[in-house]
Every structure is written in C-alpha cells, then in structure tokens.
XYZ file of C-alpha atoms in Angstrom:
463
model
C 15.395 -17.403 -4.271
C 15.755 -13.421 -5.344
C 12.755 -13.497 -7.837
C 12.132 -13.441 -11.485
C 9.411 -12.682 -13.826
C 7.731 -15.317 -15.590
C 5.628 -15.347 -18.806
C 2.787 -18.232 -19.020
C 1.429 -19.583 -22.016
C -2.296 -18.508 -22.524
C -3.461 -22.263 -21.710
C -1.950 -22.024 -18.254
C -3.767 -19.287 -16.664
C -3.997 -18.755 -13.105
C -7.688 -18.319 -11.868
C -8.446 -16.923 -8.353
C -12.023 -15.747 -7.538
C -12.004 -12.270 -5.615
C -15.214 -12.148 -5.180
C -18.664 -10.471 -4.554
C -22.224 -11.048 -3.062
C -24.217 -13.080 -5.291
C -27.630 -11.291 -6.446
C -29.529 -13.383 -3.787
C -27.213 -11.858 -1.023
C -25.237 -15.046 -0.276
C -21.609 -15.399 0.046
C -20.009 -18.571 -0.723
C -16.757 -18.869 0.499
C -14.640 -21.946 -0.603
C -11.139 -23.258 0.920
C -8.280 -24.506 -1.079
C -9.539 -27.546 -2.764
C -13.066 -29.202 -2.497
C -13.928 -28.405 1.088
C -16.203 -25.597 1.305
C -15.476 -23.515 4.558
C -18.917 -21.767 4.843
C -21.989 -20.550 2.941
C -23.702 -17.987 4.916
C -25.646 -14.518 4.376
C -23.768 -11.660 3.683
C -24.528 -9.968 6.901
C -24.362 -13.180 8.895
C -20.944 -14.262 9.209
C -20.349 -16.031 12.270
C -17.282 -14.394 14.231
C -16.007 -17.913 15.280
C -15.074 -18.454 11.833
C -14.530 -14.993 10.225
C -14.315 -11.220 11.315
C -17.654 -9.631 11.479
C -18.108 -6.427 9.222
C -17.408 -4.403 12.089
C -14.383 -6.019 13.142
C -12.650 -5.776 9.867
C -11.721 -2.148 10.460
C -11.494 -1.243 6.824
C -13.820 1.181 4.945
C -15.294 -1.354 2.571
C -18.356 -3.669 1.729
C -17.133 -7.309 2.661
C -17.737 -9.648 -0.288
C -16.241 -13.012 0.520
C -13.933 -14.997 2.784
C -11.407 -17.695 2.491
C -8.519 -19.371 3.875
C -5.058 -17.443 3.730
C -2.765 -18.720 0.969
C 0.391 -19.489 2.930
C 3.857 -18.424 1.641
C 5.098 -22.087 0.817
C 2.270 -22.740 -1.352
C 2.676 -19.675 -3.382
C 6.266 -19.931 -3.905
C 5.762 -23.432 -5.413
C 3.173 -21.930 -7.693
C 4.775 -18.843 -8.606
C 8.648 -19.556 -8.494
C 8.873 -23.385 -8.768
C 9.810 -24.963 -11.820
C 7.361 -24.849 -14.503
C 6.065 -28.163 -15.681
C 4.416 -28.086 -19.015
C 1.868 -30.990 -18.159
C 0.816 -29.274 -14.979
C -3.018 -29.324 -14.405
C -3.813 -25.688 -13.878
C -6.817 -26.609 -11.806
C -4.659 -28.312 -9.105
C -2.457 -25.511 -8.455
C -2.231 -24.116 -4.801
C -2.914 -20.704 -5.784
C -6.460 -21.448 -6.923
C -9.122 -20.172 -4.402
C -12.580 -19.149 -4.495
C -14.379 -16.623 -2.691
C -17.709 -16.449 -4.564
C -18.509 -17.796 -8.007
C -19.287 -14.772 -9.808
C -16.072 -12.781 -9.975
C -12.908 -14.283 -11.610
C -9.462 -12.901 -11.882
C -7.197 -14.065 -14.435
C -3.569 -13.360 -15.038
C -1.306 -14.661 -17.963
C 2.043 -13.253 -16.785
C 3.296 -11.940 -13.545
C 6.424 -10.726 -11.645
C 7.068 -12.218 -8.264
C 9.603 -11.876 -5.762
C 10.580 -14.138 -2.761
C 12.330 -12.315 0.283
C 13.397 -13.237 3.795
C 13.068 -10.486 6.210
C 15.717 -9.777 9.038
C 12.993 -11.128 11.402
C 13.420 -14.491 9.514
C 9.834 -14.127 8.320
C 9.429 -15.176 4.666
C 7.549 -12.683 2.192
C 6.367 -13.360 -1.457
C 5.198 -10.169 -3.531
C 3.208 -10.848 -6.853
C 2.061 -8.179 -9.339
C 0.351 -8.468 -12.474
C -1.847 -6.925 -15.084
C -5.301 -8.699 -14.187
C -8.758 -9.196 -15.828
C -11.772 -9.427 -13.747
C -14.947 -11.123 -15.450
C -17.694 -9.940 -13.066
C -21.347 -11.526 -13.199
C -23.834 -9.727 -10.768
C -27.225 -7.669 -11.141
C -25.600 -5.719 -13.842
C -24.937 -8.657 -16.147
C -21.669 -9.957 -17.114
C -18.728 -7.760 -17.812
C -15.001 -7.820 -18.421
C -12.595 -5.287 -16.572
C -8.960 -4.932 -16.715
C -6.918 -3.609 -13.812
C -3.851 -4.280 -11.957
C -3.288 -6.828 -9.162
C -0.730 -6.865 -6.369
C -0.466 -9.369 -3.475
C 1.768 -9.987 -0.581
C 1.807 -13.476 1.080
C 3.427 -14.615 4.366
C 2.982 -17.853 6.067
C -0.067 -16.436 8.145
C -1.276 -13.510 5.915
C -2.421 -12.648 2.751
C -2.689 -8.847 1.620
C -3.874 -8.020 -1.877
C -5.397 -5.081 -4.076
C -7.041 -5.218 -7.518
C -7.593 -1.687 -8.966
C -10.097 -1.526 -11.623
C -12.120 1.234 -13.426
C -15.137 0.195 -11.472
C -13.509 0.386 -8.055
C -10.668 -1.177 -6.181
C -10.826 -4.588 -4.264
C -8.794 -5.449 -1.301
C -7.909 -8.684 0.452
C -7.041 -8.511 4.065
C -6.090 -11.006 6.919
C -8.987 -11.324 9.445
C -8.615 -13.897 12.076
C -5.643 -16.241 11.871
C -5.815 -18.265 8.813
C -8.433 -16.422 7.031
C -8.639 -13.344 4.780
C -11.338 -11.203 3.570
C -12.109 -9.634 0.326
C -13.776 -6.291 0.285
C -15.081 -3.710 -2.308
C -12.970 -0.572 -0.957
C -15.017 2.651 -0.134
C -12.547 5.470 -0.030
C -15.027 8.070 1.081
C -14.623 6.081 4.431
C -11.122 7.309 4.884
C -10.066 10.442 6.725
C -9.139 13.526 4.184
C -5.869 13.468 2.488
C -4.445 15.963 5.221
C -5.662 17.435 8.470
C -6.528 21.078 8.988
C -4.058 23.250 10.022
C -2.576 23.292 13.672
C -4.319 25.872 15.727
C -4.103 25.083 19.674
C -1.178 22.665 20.178
C -1.190 23.243 23.651
C -4.449 20.800 23.651
C -2.348 17.821 22.186
C 0.124 16.578 24.712
C 2.980 14.315 23.987
C 1.922 10.854 25.283
C 5.339 8.954 26.038
C 8.370 9.004 27.788
C 11.883 6.968 27.477
C 10.835 6.160 23.775
C 12.806 3.900 22.027
C 12.395 1.885 18.451
C 12.277 -2.007 18.921
C 13.728 -4.060 15.900
C 14.016 -7.408 17.657
C 11.237 -10.159 17.020
C 8.842 -9.681 13.947
C 9.107 -5.861 14.017
C 12.166 -5.751 11.512
C 10.986 -6.373 7.943
C 13.923 -5.171 6.191
C 14.991 -8.036 3.701
C 18.325 -9.777 3.281
C 17.943 -9.659 -0.606
C 16.575 -7.180 -3.037
C 15.862 -7.386 -6.705
C 18.732 -5.741 -8.933
C 17.661 -2.309 -10.509
C 19.852 -0.107 -12.597
C 18.009 3.267 -11.766
C 18.268 5.360 -8.702
C 17.937 3.257 -5.371
C 16.473 5.139 -2.662
C 16.370 3.780 0.887
C 13.451 3.750 3.074
C 12.623 3.371 6.962
C 9.424 2.842 8.234
C 8.587 2.905 11.940
C 5.262 2.476 13.574
C 3.323 2.893 16.822
C 1.221 0.063 18.418
C -1.981 1.651 17.422
C -0.967 1.738 13.938
C -0.778 -1.938 13.632
C -3.745 -2.755 16.008
C -5.990 -0.707 13.691
C -5.780 -3.670 11.542
C -5.907 -6.556 13.825
C -4.031 -8.426 16.819
C -2.557 -10.815 13.964
C -1.063 -7.712 12.270
C 0.518 -6.204 15.554
C 2.143 -9.823 16.023
C 3.603 -10.075 12.450
C 3.587 -6.812 10.682
C 5.959 -7.640 7.802
C 3.361 -8.574 5.244
C 1.396 -5.339 5.889
C 4.809 -3.299 5.568
C 5.572 -4.813 2.246
C 2.284 -4.276 1.028
C 3.107 -0.688 1.446
C 6.732 -0.684 -0.166
C 5.695 -2.923 -2.831
C 2.610 -0.573 -3.776
C 5.219 2.137 -4.039
C 7.692 0.567 -6.163
C 4.922 -0.967 -8.478
C 3.458 2.624 -8.985
C 6.860 3.892 -9.815
C 7.367 1.008 -12.311
C 4.156 1.516 -13.819
C 4.703 5.231 -14.372
C 7.959 4.429 -15.913
C 10.149 6.289 -13.353
C 13.950 4.951 -13.091
C 13.834 5.217 -9.155
C 12.961 2.379 -6.502
C 12.919 2.192 -2.808
C 14.493 -0.380 -0.595
C 13.370 -0.880 2.790
C 16.479 -0.750 5.113
C 14.668 -1.180 8.652
C 11.591 -0.942 10.515
C 10.401 -0.936 14.025
C 7.853 -0.449 16.627
C 8.115 2.991 18.429
C 8.006 1.871 22.151
C 6.921 4.485 24.838
C 4.991 6.785 22.322
C 1.362 7.025 21.350
C -0.307 9.459 19.018
C -1.337 12.787 20.663
C -4.980 13.065 21.741
C -6.938 16.374 20.726
C -10.690 16.622 21.927
C -10.866 13.086 22.147
C -9.556 12.016 18.794
C -5.817 10.860 17.706
C -4.228 14.195 15.823
C -1.854 13.291 13.169
C -1.450 17.073 12.556
C 0.258 17.136 15.907
C 2.616 13.982 15.619
C 4.774 15.687 12.802
C 6.175 18.446 14.880
C 6.957 15.824 17.774
C 8.839 13.612 15.761
C 10.910 16.158 13.973
C 12.118 17.701 17.166
C 15.184 15.981 18.107
C 15.111 17.632 21.514
C 12.204 15.284 22.373
C 12.472 11.526 23.297
C 10.295 10.292 20.091
C 12.270 12.745 17.647
C 15.593 12.023 19.142
C 15.020 8.514 18.875
C 13.911 8.110 15.312
C 16.855 10.642 14.153
C 19.460 8.387 15.794
C 17.507 5.126 14.301
C 17.348 6.576 10.517
C 21.091 7.638 10.808
C 22.057 4.063 12.003
C 19.935 2.425 9.078
C 21.134 4.980 6.328
C 17.464 5.731 5.568
C 16.912 8.700 3.057
C 13.414 8.774 3.898
C 11.279 7.881 6.993
C 7.735 7.172 7.197
C 6.297 6.953 10.534
C 2.776 4.989 10.544
C 0.243 5.815 13.151
C -3.332 5.434 13.836
C -5.051 8.723 13.066
C -8.584 10.231 12.875
C -7.887 13.705 11.441
C -6.037 12.975 8.183
C -4.355 10.223 6.201
C -0.788 11.969 6.359
C 1.119 14.967 6.726
C 4.712 16.127 5.871
C 6.543 19.532 5.654
C 4.540 21.237 2.819
C 7.427 23.541 2.014
C 8.097 21.457 -1.286
C 10.530 24.008 -2.557
C 13.158 23.258 0.295
C 13.260 19.708 -1.473
C 17.235 19.887 -0.894
C 16.771 19.941 2.871
C 17.176 16.544 4.335
C 15.600 17.610 7.554
C 12.281 17.611 5.916
C 12.638 13.776 4.651
C 10.235 12.442 7.253
C 6.405 11.862 6.925
C 3.674 10.529 8.953
C 0.602 8.360 7.613
C -2.372 6.694 8.959
C -1.435 2.862 8.390
C -4.883 2.132 6.620
C -4.526 4.976 4.465
C -0.690 3.929 3.572
C -1.932 0.362 2.885
C -5.115 1.047 0.868
C -4.832 4.331 -0.902
C -1.121 5.221 -1.399
C -0.839 7.764 1.358
C 2.806 6.772 2.308
C 3.751 7.504 -1.490
C 1.822 10.560 -1.415
C 3.551 12.151 1.614
C 6.919 10.786 -0.066
C 6.022 12.937 -3.110
C 5.403 16.172 -1.169
C 9.138 15.350 0.479
C 10.400 15.306 -3.271
C 9.112 18.617 -4.113
C 5.903 17.524 -5.726
C 2.263 19.193 -5.383
C -1.140 18.411 -5.579
C -3.156 18.663 -8.852
C -3.447 22.368 -10.159
C -7.055 22.734 -9.231
C -5.888 21.935 -5.536
C -2.817 23.675 -5.603
C -2.006 26.165 -8.312
C 1.485 27.011 -7.343
C 4.318 26.508 -9.826
C 7.479 26.412 -7.644
C 9.762 24.765 -7.472
C 8.846 22.753 -10.687
C 5.646 24.234 -12.778
C 5.275 20.591 -14.034
C 5.392 19.047 -10.638
C 1.577 18.433 -10.005
C -0.833 15.480 -9.612
C -3.196 14.862 -12.345
C -7.174 14.510 -12.238
C -9.215 12.860 -14.923
C -12.711 13.653 -14.408
C -13.936 12.984 -18.081
C -16.457 10.155 -19.074
C -15.916 6.613 -17.990
C -13.098 5.832 -15.412
C -12.690 9.075 -13.052
C -9.180 8.747 -11.414
C -6.597 10.883 -9.736
C -2.828 9.972 -9.702
C -0.953 9.638 -6.186
C -0.627 13.297 -5.726
C -3.997 14.022 -6.895
C -6.319 15.686 -4.070
C -9.287 13.876 -3.356
C -10.802 17.334 -2.881
C -10.789 17.823 -6.631
C -12.695 14.644 -7.505
C -14.848 13.293 -4.407
C -15.804 10.138 -6.617
C -12.571 9.462 -8.305
C -10.561 6.293 -7.366
C -6.726 6.840 -6.563
C -4.387 5.084 -9.279
C -1.287 4.002 -8.330
C 0.146 6.044 -10.890
C 2.520 9.217 -10.702
C 1.551 11.875 -13.321
C 3.342 11.224 -16.876
C 1.927 12.491 -20.157
C 3.568 9.556 -22.134
C 2.143 6.855 -19.811
C -1.746 5.901 -20.189
C -3.676 4.493 -17.316
C -4.257 0.904 -18.035
C -8.224 0.089 -17.361
C -9.347 2.582 -20.233
C -6.288 3.797 -21.816
C -6.336 7.512 -20.424
C -3.503 9.881 -20.259
C -2.114 10.364 -16.755
C -0.532 13.555 -17.021
C -0.010 16.917 -18.768
C 3.423 17.962 -20.122
C 3.115 21.584 -18.925
C 1.562 21.127 -15.362
C 1.477 17.233 -14.398
C 4.629 15.381 -15.215
C 5.647 14.312 -11.745
C 7.826 11.370 -13.116
C 10.086 13.887 -14.505
C 10.381 15.673 -11.205
C 11.090 12.380 -9.241
C 14.057 11.530 -11.759
C 15.327 15.008 -11.239
C 15.044 15.292 -7.527
C 16.141 11.476 -6.753
C 20.097 11.908 -6.934
C 19.587 14.742 -4.502
C 17.369 12.656 -1.833
C 19.707 9.678 -2.215
C 22.527 11.611 -0.367
C 20.340 12.295 2.545
C 21.724 10.682 5.606
C 24.238 8.405 4.030
C-alpha cells in the first residue's frame, strides 16, 4: 500500500504516552495490552531488560521504556479499514511508558514502504498535543510528532515548545523515550582544518555494500507535484554502531527517520520540493580519520570529495549509478555535527553536492538537512553569518523573544544556546506551530524561496 492521509473523528483519538519520570522518581513502563513490563527507579533500570542510561548513547534524559511497536500492528491501525464501532482503547498503537504524559492526534498522514532490502517501513507524522502532569502541574503543549516503524525498531520525535522528546530502539524488542538535551551534541560545524598531516586515511580497497539490509531505497514513493530531488545516503560502520548493534544489523528505520524528517520539514515550511531516497549503503573498508584521539569529521569531506582516493572514487561511481543529486555521508564524529562545502555562491557546481553528517546529529537535530541547505546556497542566520551572497534572503532564522526560543534548520546554535531547533526552513509567511511565531523575515530569512529557486538546478546533478 502506497499510503494516504486519514482524518479521524474527534471521538476516535489515538492515545500514546511518551512519558516522563513521576514526581516520586519512578518510571512505569507498560507493554501493549494489560501486561506491565517493569516498574523501577529511574536510575535503576536493569540492563537485562532495557539499555542503561549510559548505553542509550543519546544526549538526553531517559524517561520511559516500552516494548517496540511492530510494523504489522501499526499498519493495521493507521492504514487498515476504518471500523466505526472500533473500541479505540484496543488499538494496537496504544502504549504507555508513564502515566503523566499523554500524546493525542486527531488526524495524521501515514505511508507504508517496502525497501529494496525487503524490510517493511511505515512512517507517520501529525500535529500532536501533549498533556503533561508533573511537579510543574498539568499543562497542554502543542507540537509535531514523527514516527518510523519497522518490525524490530521504533524511532520517533515530538517537538514541543518545552523541548524535544525522542523514542529510540534499545535492546531488541524494546524502545526508550528521552527528553533530548541538545547541549550534549557536538557543535554544528567543526573548527577549520589546521594540520591535515595528523589525520590519516583509515581504509583501503573501499567499496559500498548495498546487499543485505543496507539498501533502504523504497520500491514505491508517494506522488508529489513539485520538484523531486534524489538523495543517496552512505554510512560508515561506526555511524550505525554509535546507536546500537541492532541499528547496524537493520539500519533502514533510522535512515527513513532522517529522510522523513527532511521531507516533513519541507512540507511544514510550504516548500514545493521533496527528496526521494534512491540508494543507501555501507562504506566497507573505510573508517573515520583520527586526530589527536578523536574522530575528525573535518577531515572526512576532503577525502570523500577526492576522486583520486579509494573512498572518493567509490562514492562518485556509486552516486552516478544511482543518479543521486545529493549524497550525505553519515559518520560518527567528535568534533562537529556536519560539514559541507561552505562556498554557497557556487550552488550550480554539482561537485559540491556531497555532505558529511554525524549520524546522531542527523537523526535528532536535523544536521543532514542543515548540510543540504548549505549545498543549496543557504547560510546560517544573519547574526552568525551576515554575508548576502548569493541570496540576501537566504538565511536561517532565530527567535529569541519571550516564550519558546527556537531556530530554524539553518539557524546556528551559537546564536542561541538555549534554543531548540525547529524542523522548519525560514519562511515569513509560515508560523511555528507551538506558539504561532513567525519563522522568517522577507528581507533576510526566506530560505523556502531560495530552495524553490535552486531546486531545478540541483535536480540536474548527476542525471
């Protein structure tokens, strides 16, 4: 089934609890149905049942655990025939991680895919409402929810005015909910290259593996009337293992979380552009360069762009075979979330259309989209980058007023350290959904205009 949007009557609301620690410090985790999985202290989760706080490997505070929701259950719930007499309390998508935060959605858009590796993927996104009861009292917060389901993994994110919540797979069959802490991620970009002699290429006889579970391109894609760009994603072994061994074994749900976020952000920002994943694969025989004991993302970009190197030659050949307008290379890095050619005025140069992103940053704080923005001529917000070429209105946007502080995808975290990154491209005609704030400025921050102007040019790359 290709997928469709469904509007449910208000009386048939999907209720899913995402979570938080109770005021007493106890997390209650409940499986689908009546069986309680475990009730333990917040910092006393047994490793035999769930991943421990340190093993989650995500900058955030663990606030709940649950059994993963399989693709088959979600497909029946979201895409199956609607029965007016259906008891919503028995829907397989009802799950509880703790009793004090509930998420409701009266309508949603869901798409079901089969990847070329034969893995089934279902993506779901919707405006959501969180009802939170904790030491602050009870309050209602509007936000945006996005989830990806496979048979073994659940990935999700809910962006609200009080912060972002994420759902990640832990040990097989279980998922964890966390309150995301963006301060724990590396900076948006690494420092400038200084001594490249210290960072040596780690790999020979490089090739991209697409067989097995690594090819996550789908056999079908939703119809779209605007400009469709093609995207290729390749990754190192460390990029997958930075999450878990489970993700390394079956990475497609994570890859579709990244692609789904990119397209959801474009839709919310009213941009007539979408990305289609045309291929993905593991870069075998290559690992991140080491510089003074850290994995240096700053040194990856020169290597993968050098078609005289093994890794550069392999990626170049692969992207031409797949016809990928843009390629994103996922790595595990310590010095920055992403890097691409910063000469944005050269947006017509197809050789610039490759970027590197740390896999965690790409999954949780939109770093892959951020680097794609640089490829397509976009700059940071004017406070971080006042340059006006090639488009004076091609900047990100930062809102630092009262209430919810946020920055758009191209906004720099150095401009607002306590801002959350909204999955939006700056657009003065579109408001941010949590507190109805504008997301752009017609003179300086109108990235959606640039994207629509540049997309037809990008669409010709490597075709």
